[in-house]
Amino acid sequence: MISDKPYLQSWRPVYELSSAVLWFTSMNIAITLMFFSSLPTVGFMVTTALCGTITLTRLAQALPRWQRHQRLKGKKLTLFTLTAKQCQTLQQQNSDKGVWLGWGFEWQRQHGQLAWDLLRSDNQPAKSESIMGAGWIHGMEEHEQTLFQPLAQVQMHTMVIGVPGSGKTRLFDLLVTQAVLRNEPVIIIDPKGDHDLASHTLRSCELSGSQRRFMKFHPGFPADSIRINLLQNFNRSSELASRIAGLMPSGGDNAPFQAFAQKAVDAVVQGYLLCGQRPTLVLIRQGLEGGVTQLLIRALTAVCSSHFPEVEKKIASKSQQHKVNQETIAHRWIKLYREQIMPENPCTDVEGLISLFEHDRAHYGKMIATLLPALGMLTGGPLARLLSPDPTDIDDLRPCTHTANLIEQNKVMYFGLDSLSDPMVGKAIGQLLLADLAAVAGDRYNYSSAHSQQHSQPINLFVDEAAEVLCPQLLSLLNKGRGAKFRLYVATQTLADFEAQLGSEAAAEQFIDNCNHLICLRTQNPETQKFITDKLPPVRYRYFIRNQGINTDANRPMEFTGNLSEQQLEETGDLFPPQLLGELPNLEYVARLGGGRLLKGRIPIICSPES
């Protein structure tokens, strides 16, 4: 049904301005003639007053339309100097109103109507060579406001989409700065290792007066990085086996190799735990690559000695007398275990190691051949001490920690994965890190009391270029992390990035749908544009059709009849035209927040007072 409200063409030329100029000229002519003419001045004064009145009237009518056309030029990039006073203001605003998302307005039907009219008109503004994108999109609203998102909604996770250079790093800078000022734990996973994001995060910590909160990990700069054990946190030993086996190519012909590798890693991990030793990547590689003989002897010694304290000395003395090798010693321990302990007190953990020890060596080497290169990359060179740290090494002065400790100490942690130099290692580190964080989230959810969960600090997790570190644990954090007070911000370039990793469009959409909020900067992919705008409700736009015609009668050719008609119609369209997502200027976005809000905003460039 067509609305009863009058429909006005918003983007026609400002005819009132030309009329005002004409009447103003007439007023000046009347004033001039009044001084040089011998006619009575009353007539000239009346004419001058009439022309002046009409000029002011036309100017008043032209000014709003002229301002509307001026807004089509767009907004310039805005610098936001983060001083100590501004930090206090941001802290107060976060507490009262929520997360600051820059400036803009809530996009509604009237803004869509203006954009729809402009796209259909012949008066579209020319694009500037100095500004990328169509700046007129932000000019659909006269009054710009400060945009906020309530903190209660932030826990429902946010997806950020945008091509390189569109402003994802600046948006992360804005969000990270506010999380730091709220005194909450922050973890940033950046596959490409953006130096700007790292330095800006450090700057936020310095301005908030807590520089010591900042910590950094970067494989390209091992001397300046912390040491972190990515296998520190787990609830069951099988979790570690799943994490490491997940580094192998999955699916197809690789499935049997991955299953065997997972079983082998699980047996080795169980062996280290029986020996009272926490497994690391280096230890697991040693256990798999060098054989499990030595580890099996240690594990059987621990198990058998708990039942027969003197048995270790007997086997050791026999071995010294006959000078037997390690495999013979292992067989003696296995025989003792099976004859005297297994019937009444079986230990499934050590039985897995025994099975691995008795497995055909040639077949064993083939089955784990795919896993060893992945472990070798993570345990070679400086990475060996970075990812498998020894806390008792007093010669290494670099901090040694793990993810649960980072969260407990309220740290601001930046992980640069250096995927540009070595994408395989960067992806493996990112997946292990996300798996460790998922284990921490599970601990918080399962073992924290209701009171402690209520008063615990939210954890802000920022994942840039998420497709490069995509793994099941990231999906688990999106699905279930809210219960552990994880707030995820996941950034990518297009929907196709997830399709390439997950194998289908449906799986990619399922992944993105786990995020209640979506912030889209400029994106060129048509499928991504359509996916974003299809979630918005359709609206009806009005437009005019003008018809004219001339008719004549063959019997009376000199007689003509004409008609001129104007008709108002409505047509269903998108609330936000999808093609405009490919024309957004830098640092401008469209946000579809949970609950149906659609925001058109722009973000500032945060800088310190010294810059």
XYZ file of C-alpha atoms in Angstrom:
611
model
C 0.000 0.000 0.000
C 1.349 3.413 -0.980
C 1.989 5.771 1.930
C -0.121 8.904 2.302
C 2.936 10.999 3.118
C 4.047 13.250 0.263
C 7.009 11.990 -1.715
C 9.567 14.657 -2.593
C 12.430 14.217 -5.004
C 15.454 14.742 -2.761
C 18.255 14.963 -5.307
C 16.924 17.342 -7.936
C 19.026 20.468 -8.647
C 18.635 23.314 -6.141
C 16.390 25.501 -8.296
C 15.593 27.702 -5.306
C 19.182 28.904 -5.254
C 18.992 30.146 -8.837
C 15.720 31.842 -8.017
C 17.283 33.499 -4.954
C 20.158 34.813 -7.078
C 17.682 36.244 -9.586
C 15.604 37.988 -6.922
C 18.747 39.272 -5.211
C 19.904 40.747 -8.504
C 16.485 42.377 -8.951
C 16.750 43.868 -5.464
C 20.140 45.393 -6.288
C 18.798 46.826 -9.549
C 15.892 48.410 -7.686
C 18.275 49.984 -5.143
C 20.507 51.325 -7.922
C 17.598 52.844 -9.840
C 16.293 54.447 -6.670
C 19.428 56.620 -6.489
C 19.700 57.473 -10.166
C 16.042 57.789 -11.142
C 13.801 60.841 -10.719
C 10.803 58.646 -9.993
C 9.385 58.520 -6.454
C 11.497 56.402 -4.118
C 8.492 54.744 -2.493
C 7.987 52.432 -5.424
C 11.640 51.431 -5.440
C 11.603 50.804 -1.686
C 8.525 48.587 -1.958
C 10.121 46.695 -4.841
C 13.382 46.325 -2.900
C 11.546 45.018 0.166
C 9.533 42.568 -1.936
C 12.629 41.271 -3.742
C 14.548 40.986 -0.467
C 11.714 39.056 1.172
C 11.467 36.609 -1.715
C 15.287 36.270 -1.774
C 15.350 35.326 1.926
C 12.447 32.932 1.407
C 14.177 31.208 -1.477
C 17.456 31.059 0.447
C 15.687 29.434 3.381
C 14.229 26.881 0.972
C 17.545 26.319 -0.804
C 19.795 26.037 2.250
C 18.622 22.565 3.464
C 18.856 21.143 -0.051
C 22.264 22.720 -0.603
C 23.502 21.310 2.711
C 22.161 17.882 1.740
C 24.116 18.037 -1.520
C 27.221 19.195 0.369
C 27.034 16.159 2.655
C 27.516 13.965 -0.397
C 31.174 14.975 -0.419
C 31.728 12.670 2.560
C 33.663 12.982 5.798
C 37.383 13.418 6.185
C 39.394 10.976 8.279
C 39.296 11.992 11.926
C 42.243 11.852 14.305
C 41.421 11.053 17.932
C 44.217 12.061 20.307
C 44.214 9.685 23.262
C 45.255 11.794 26.234
C 44.913 10.946 29.914
C 41.684 12.947 30.039
C 40.304 11.141 26.997
C 41.178 7.821 28.656
C 39.081 8.763 31.679
C 36.227 9.821 29.401
C 36.351 6.521 27.504
C 36.374 4.564 30.763
C 33.283 6.422 31.979
C 31.485 6.012 28.654
C 32.237 2.287 28.594
C 30.765 1.958 32.054
C 27.651 4.031 31.325
C 26.869 3.499 27.642
C 29.003 0.636 26.369
C 31.672 0.184 23.708
C 32.294 3.245 21.570
C 32.002 2.469 17.847
C 32.828 5.899 16.453
C 30.332 8.316 14.935
C 27.350 7.689 12.699
C 23.642 6.995 12.766
C 21.117 4.185 12.751
C 20.284 3.354 9.148
C 16.533 3.286 8.643
C 14.046 3.255 5.786
C 14.337 6.985 5.057
C 18.086 6.650 4.562
C 17.552 3.714 2.231
C 15.008 5.795 0.285
C 17.519 8.626 -0.138
C 20.228 6.225 -1.302
C 17.802 4.463 -3.645
C 16.727 7.781 -5.174
C 20.324 8.889 -5.657
C 21.280 5.652 -7.377
C 18.351 6.084 -9.795
C 19.014 9.757 -10.494
C 21.345 11.433 -12.965
C 22.887 13.643 -10.271
C 25.247 11.212 -8.595
C 28.301 13.014 -7.180
C 31.610 12.466 -8.928
C 34.067 10.280 -7.031
C 37.204 11.939 -5.783
C 40.605 10.585 -6.754
C 41.969 11.385 -3.293
C 39.240 9.504 -1.377
C 38.632 5.810 -1.968
C 34.982 4.859 -2.150
C 31.689 6.735 -2.252
C 31.733 9.321 0.532
C 28.101 10.234 -0.147
C 26.862 7.076 1.623
C 27.519 8.635 5.019
C 25.752 11.834 3.904
C 22.301 10.241 4.023
C 21.856 11.556 7.579
C 21.959 15.196 8.599
C 22.828 14.758 12.275
C 25.708 12.429 13.159
C 25.750 10.902 16.644
C 28.187 9.050 18.856
C 27.552 5.302 18.522
C 27.727 2.864 21.433
C 27.106 -0.852 21.871
C 25.991 -2.016 25.342
C 28.556 -4.194 27.108
C 25.927 -6.861 27.750
C 25.656 -7.411 23.990
C 29.396 -7.619 23.350
C 29.588 -11.116 24.877
C 27.600 -12.469 21.920
C 30.723 -12.167 19.693
C 31.411 -9.981 16.681
C 32.469 -10.766 13.133
C 34.456 -8.101 11.248
C 34.635 -8.300 7.431
C 36.718 -6.025 5.226
C 39.321 -6.044 2.476
C 42.942 -5.126 3.307
C 43.310 -1.405 3.914
C 39.633 -0.803 4.669
C 40.189 -0.251 8.400
C 40.104 -3.598 10.256
C 43.318 -2.821 12.123
C 42.039 0.632 13.116
C 38.782 -0.886 14.327
C 40.694 -3.457 16.373
C 42.829 -0.615 17.722
C 39.703 1.193 18.906
C 38.169 -1.912 20.496
C 41.435 -3.110 22.079
C 42.087 0.324 23.572
C 38.710 0.343 25.299
C 39.169 -3.215 26.595
C 42.554 -2.208 28.055
C 41.015 0.856 29.683
C 38.295 -1.336 31.194
C 41.122 -3.282 32.892
C 40.093 -6.586 31.286
C 42.348 -9.386 29.969
C 43.045 -8.977 26.251
C 44.477 -11.597 23.872
C 45.236 -10.646 20.265
C 46.028 -13.279 17.625
C 47.474 -11.618 14.544
C 48.688 -14.052 11.857
C 50.455 -11.402 9.793
C 52.138 -9.768 12.820
C 51.044 -6.164 12.273
C 53.595 -3.893 13.970
C 51.082 -1.034 14.171
C 48.580 -3.120 16.119
C 51.289 -4.277 18.538
C 52.652 -0.766 19.094
C 49.167 0.699 19.486
C 48.287 -1.947 22.066
C 51.447 -1.077 24.012
C 50.535 2.614 23.760
C 47.098 1.895 25.259
C 48.723 0.115 28.201
C 51.111 3.025 28.739
C 48.327 5.632 28.669
C 46.256 3.576 31.096
C 49.206 3.502 33.508
C 49.756 -0.264 33.283
C 52.610 -0.805 30.846
C 53.644 -4.025 32.592
C 50.390 -5.651 31.517
C 51.605 -5.802 27.918
C 53.326 -8.994 26.720
C 54.315 -10.038 23.226
C 55.018 -13.230 21.321
C 56.524 -13.177 17.830
C 58.527 -16.018 16.200
C 60.413 -13.494 14.093
C 61.779 -11.735 17.198
C 62.501 -14.525 19.698
C 64.756 -12.349 21.861
C 61.862 -9.948 22.561
C 59.188 -12.612 22.945
C 57.862 -14.372 25.971
C 58.060 -18.148 26.379
C 54.730 -19.924 26.493
C 53.713 -23.568 26.815
C 50.707 -24.090 24.538
C 50.105 -27.570 26.021
C 49.888 -26.392 29.616
C 46.102 -26.386 29.985
C 44.005 -29.496 29.440
C 41.346 -31.481 31.275
C 42.139 -34.903 29.787
C 45.313 -36.146 28.157
C 43.372 -37.046 25.009
C 42.891 -33.302 24.389
C 46.598 -32.882 23.730
C 46.582 -35.760 21.288
C 43.654 -34.206 19.415
C 45.397 -30.833 19.230
C 48.625 -32.218 17.825
C 46.947 -34.652 15.441
C 44.851 -31.724 14.216
C 48.026 -30.210 12.734
C 48.024 -32.968 10.112
C 46.025 -32.748 6.865
C 42.606 -34.276 7.536
C 40.083 -36.106 5.400
C 40.397 -38.489 2.482
C 43.392 -40.809 2.451
C 44.968 -39.025 5.441
C 42.281 -40.153 7.901
C 44.011 -43.452 8.921
C 47.360 -41.685 9.393
C 45.742 -38.990 11.520
C 43.935 -41.564 13.674
C 47.125 -43.565 14.253
C 49.123 -40.420 15.021
C 46.499 -39.330 17.550
C 46.683 -42.723 19.238
C 50.503 -42.599 19.332
C 50.582 -39.060 20.749
C 48.000 -39.994 23.381
C 50.131 -42.954 24.499
C 53.241 -40.778 24.759
C 51.382 -38.087 26.704
C 49.989 -40.703 29.090
C 53.514 -41.996 29.613
C 54.912 -38.596 30.548
C 52.038 -38.001 32.953
C 52.685 -41.370 34.614
C 56.269 -40.260 35.113
C 55.095 -37.030 36.735
C 56.345 -34.898 33.855
C 54.234 -32.302 32.062
C 54.402 -32.919 28.304
C 55.716 -30.288 25.916
C 56.088 -30.244 22.148
C 59.793 -31.092 22.418
C 59.166 -34.032 24.760
C 56.377 -35.405 22.558
C 58.602 -35.178 19.503
C 61.386 -36.997 21.356
C 58.969 -39.698 22.453
C 57.652 -40.262 18.933
C 60.811 -39.793 16.914
C 63.325 -41.593 19.106
C 61.029 -44.436 20.041
C 59.085 -45.027 23.224
C 61.474 -47.521 24.775
C 63.028 -45.198 27.329
C 59.670 -43.609 28.171
C 58.073 -47.049 28.542
C 60.760 -48.145 30.999
C 60.225 -45.022 33.104
C 56.436 -45.437 33.040
C 56.560 -49.143 33.933
C 59.052 -48.377 36.685
C 56.629 -45.883 38.189
C 53.631 -48.239 37.899
C 55.341 -51.421 39.106
C 57.275 -49.727 41.917
C 54.025 -48.502 43.442
C 53.054 -52.172 43.994
C 56.502 -53.736 44.480
C 58.972 -51.163 45.824
C 62.009 -53.487 45.581
C 61.458 -54.638 42.016
C 63.305 -51.701 40.445
C 66.553 -52.611 42.209
C 66.275 -56.258 41.142
C 65.787 -55.472 37.470
C 68.516 -52.833 37.559
C 71.033 -55.261 39.118
C 70.243 -57.996 36.570
C 70.660 -55.511 33.740
C 74.078 -54.417 35.030
C 75.289 -57.987 35.407
C 74.364 -59.092 31.882
C 74.846 -55.656 30.231
C 71.596 -55.880 28.260
C 70.212 -53.151 26.012
C 67.212 -50.950 26.667
C 64.766 -53.078 24.677
C 65.585 -56.143 26.752
C 65.016 -54.149 29.935
C 61.677 -52.959 28.525
C 60.624 -56.565 27.772
C 61.468 -57.577 31.369
C 59.324 -54.793 32.724
C 56.479 -55.736 30.381
C 56.687 -59.369 31.497
C 56.616 -58.329 35.147
C 53.649 -56.033 34.558
C 51.609 -58.654 32.693
C 52.313 -61.465 35.124
C 52.034 -59.742 38.488
C 50.173 -56.409 38.117
C 47.901 -56.511 35.114
C 45.559 -59.303 36.344
C 44.517 -57.368 39.453
C 45.558 -53.730 38.859
C 45.597 -53.038 35.137
C 46.770 -49.617 33.975
C 45.361 -48.652 30.605
C 47.732 -45.707 30.302
C 50.852 -47.853 30.322
C 49.193 -50.484 28.120
C 48.934 -47.912 25.349
C 52.708 -47.420 25.522
C 53.266 -51.174 25.499
C 51.108 -51.485 22.386
C 53.113 -48.744 20.703
C 56.396 -50.385 21.712
C 55.364 -53.769 20.288
C 54.025 -52.286 17.052
C 55.914 -53.081 13.859
C 58.659 -50.441 13.602
C 58.491 -50.028 9.830
C 54.727 -49.578 9.832
C 54.969 -47.255 12.819
C 57.455 -45.022 11.019
C 55.216 -44.761 7.958
C 52.108 -43.925 9.962
C 53.655 -41.011 11.870
C 55.710 -39.727 8.951
C 53.106 -37.014 8.248
C 53.051 -35.782 11.842
C 56.795 -35.507 12.444
C 57.382 -32.608 9.993
C 54.712 -30.539 11.747
C 56.274 -31.247 15.139
C 59.721 -30.597 13.715
C 58.735 -27.097 12.585
C 57.412 -26.253 16.055
C 60.411 -27.616 17.910
C 63.272 -26.462 15.728
C 65.578 -23.508 16.316
C 64.400 -20.702 18.611
C 60.840 -22.091 18.633
C 61.969 -25.021 20.777
C 62.580 -22.730 23.772
C 59.695 -20.402 22.934
C 56.957 -23.063 22.744
C 58.482 -25.716 25.026
C 59.951 -23.612 27.824
C 61.750 -24.898 30.865
C 60.640 -22.823 33.889
C 63.696 -23.966 35.833
C 66.157 -22.565 33.278
C 67.675 -19.635 35.163
C 69.838 -18.626 32.201
C 66.805 -17.652 30.108
C 65.534 -14.330 31.437
C 62.509 -14.129 29.148
C 59.130 -14.436 30.948
C 57.684 -17.945 30.981
C 53.923 -18.306 31.177
C 50.794 -19.984 29.803
C 47.352 -18.775 28.725
C 45.549 -19.430 32.004
C 48.227 -17.451 33.833
C 47.864 -14.564 31.366
C 44.162 -14.380 32.098
C 44.576 -14.667 35.856
C 47.153 -11.871 35.880
C 44.957 -9.654 33.706
C 47.558 -9.342 30.948
C 47.307 -7.739 27.516
C 48.867 -10.365 25.250
C 49.787 -9.867 21.603
C 50.522 -12.965 19.513
C 52.123 -12.195 16.155
C 52.328 -15.465 14.227
C 54.522 -14.258 11.345
C 52.390 -16.144 8.800
C 53.709 -14.000 5.973
C 57.173 -15.542 6.360
C 56.141 -19.076 7.331
C 52.391 -19.725 6.904
C 52.524 -23.381 8.006
C 54.207 -22.618 11.327
C 51.995 -19.578 11.899
C 48.849 -21.614 11.317
C 50.040 -24.415 13.610
C 50.885 -22.001 16.447
C 47.535 -20.238 16.053
C 45.580 -23.485 16.180
C 47.463 -24.725 19.260
C 46.883 -21.373 20.961
C 43.143 -21.431 20.246
C 42.942 -25.022 21.475
C 44.659 -24.026 24.717
C 42.264 -21.100 25.152
C 39.324 -23.445 24.569
C 40.630 -25.644 27.384
C 40.866 -22.588 29.660
C 37.296 -21.658 28.742
C 36.203 -25.190 29.589
C 37.876 -24.959 33.005
C 36.211 -21.622 33.750
C 32.823 -22.936 32.698
C 33.016 -26.339 34.405
C 34.840 -25.675 37.639
C 34.122 -22.068 38.551
C 31.334 -21.499 41.031
C 28.349 -19.373 40.086
C 29.580 -16.605 42.380
C 33.092 -16.567 40.934
C 31.780 -16.652 37.358
C 29.539 -13.706 38.087
C 32.453 -11.608 39.390
C 35.155 -12.879 37.033
C 36.639 -10.612 34.403
C 35.478 -10.994 30.792
C 38.202 -12.102 28.366
C 38.517 -10.165 25.122
C 39.880 -12.349 22.308
C 40.721 -10.676 18.985
C 41.490 -12.948 16.028
C 42.632 -11.219 12.841
C 42.636 -13.118 9.515
C 40.686 -15.875 11.260
C 40.611 -18.153 8.196
C 44.358 -18.728 8.561
C 43.982 -20.238 12.055
C 40.557 -21.822 11.597
C 40.111 -24.949 13.725
C 37.329 -26.755 15.628
C 38.375 -25.060 18.885
C 37.666 -21.611 17.416
C 34.162 -22.759 16.529
C 33.792 -24.156 20.064
C 34.785 -20.783 21.531
C 32.153 -19.086 19.369
C 29.531 -21.664 20.323
C 30.187 -21.985 24.018
C 32.685 -19.308 25.014
C 30.003 -16.918 26.207
C 29.394 -19.085 29.287
C 33.057 -18.638 30.221
C 32.823 -14.862 29.612
C 34.845 -14.912 26.406
C 34.193 -12.008 24.039
C 35.391 -12.830 20.548
C 36.127 -10.419 17.712
C 36.856 -12.428 14.575
C 38.076 -10.638 11.439
C 38.283 -11.878 7.866
C 38.283 -10.484 4.333
C 35.427 -12.356 2.656
C 33.046 -15.239 3.205
C 35.059 -17.148 0.593
C 37.993 -17.365 3.047
C 35.946 -19.618 5.297
C 34.508 -21.534 2.360
C 38.025 -22.394 1.208
C 38.964 -23.704 4.659
C 35.696 -25.462 5.550
C 34.889 -26.801 2.098
C 31.348 -25.494 1.602
C 29.325 -22.307 1.695
C 26.887 -23.815 4.217
C 29.709 -24.542 6.669
C 31.074 -21.019 6.252
C 27.658 -19.472 6.898
C 27.236 -21.700 9.949
C 30.552 -20.435 11.288
C 29.645 -16.769 10.731
C 26.141 -17.207 12.163
C 27.685 -18.012 15.538
C 28.488 -14.300 15.768
C 25.482 -12.215 16.760
C 27.065 -8.974 15.558
C 28.595 -8.252 12.176
C 30.654 -5.180 11.285
C 31.315 -4.867 7.563
C 33.872 -2.481 6.131
C 34.517 -2.327 2.389
C 34.183 -5.742 0.746
C 34.310 -6.474 -2.987
C 33.016 -10.049 -2.951
C 29.424 -10.138 -4.324
C 28.525 -13.255 -2.344
C 29.693 -11.642 0.881
C 27.725 -8.474 0.096
C 24.591 -10.482 -0.595
C 25.043 -12.603 2.539
C 25.204 -9.497 4.723
C 22.270 -7.595 3.222
C 20.004 -10.638 2.865
C 19.794 -10.796 6.657
C 18.110 -7.364 6.700
C 14.327 -6.977 6.354
C 13.126 -5.797 2.923
C 11.490 -2.373 2.645
C 9.310 -0.621 0.066
C 10.603 2.423 -1.791
C 8.494 5.015 -3.609
C 9.127 6.536 -7.009
C 7.351 8.459 -9.770
C 6.600 7.473 -13.355
C 5.803 10.247 -15.824
C 4.032 9.423 -19.093
C 3.366 11.674 -22.065
C 1.965 11.030 -25.529
C 0.497 12.604 -28.668
C -2.293 11.076 -30.785
C -3.812 11.988 -34.131
C -6.757 10.775 -36.192
C -6.155 9.504 -39.731
C -9.382 11.119 -40.907
C -8.444 14.506 -39.421
C -4.667 14.715 -39.620
C -4.495 18.345 -38.536
C -6.010 17.618 -35.131
C -3.749 16.386 -32.313
C -4.478 15.241 -28.785
C -1.897 14.902 -26.027
C -1.698 13.524 -22.502
C 0.693 13.982 -19.579
C 0.376 11.824 -16.463
C 2.346 11.232 -13.283
C 2.028 8.076 -11.185
C 3.484 7.192 -7.798
C 4.480 3.547 -7.300
C 6.256 1.418 -4.709
C 8.886 -1.275 -5.150
C 10.452 -3.747 -2.715
C 14.164 -3.259 -2.199
C 17.066 -3.867 0.188
C 17.284 -1.756 3.321
C 20.944 -1.228 2.461
C 21.895 -1.741 -1.209
C 24.488 -4.570 -1.300
C 26.587 -2.946 -4.028
C 27.299 -0.035 -1.704
C 29.320 -2.348 0.571
C 31.935 -2.371 -2.171
C 32.070 1.438 -2.225
C 32.484 2.208 1.470
C 35.369 4.630 2.087
C 38.236 3.664 4.371
C 37.341 3.503 8.079
C 33.590 3.500 7.341
C 31.413 0.514 8.133
C 27.914 -0.913 8.243
C 27.178 -2.809 11.461
C 24.358 -5.308 11.852
C 24.038 -5.709 15.600
C 22.079 -8.373 17.430
C 18.468 -7.386 17.866
C 18.085 -5.852 14.408
C 19.961 -2.561 14.712
C 21.699 -1.419 11.540
C 24.361 1.239 12.035
C 26.249 3.286 9.487
C 29.373 4.569 11.163
C 32.930 5.732 10.797
C 35.844 5.131 13.139
C 38.673 7.459 14.147
C 42.407 7.070 13.839
C 43.637 6.865 17.421
C 46.964 8.559 18.017
C 49.021 9.489 21.051
C 49.753 13.126 21.980
C 53.360 12.767 20.783
C 52.462 11.579 17.263
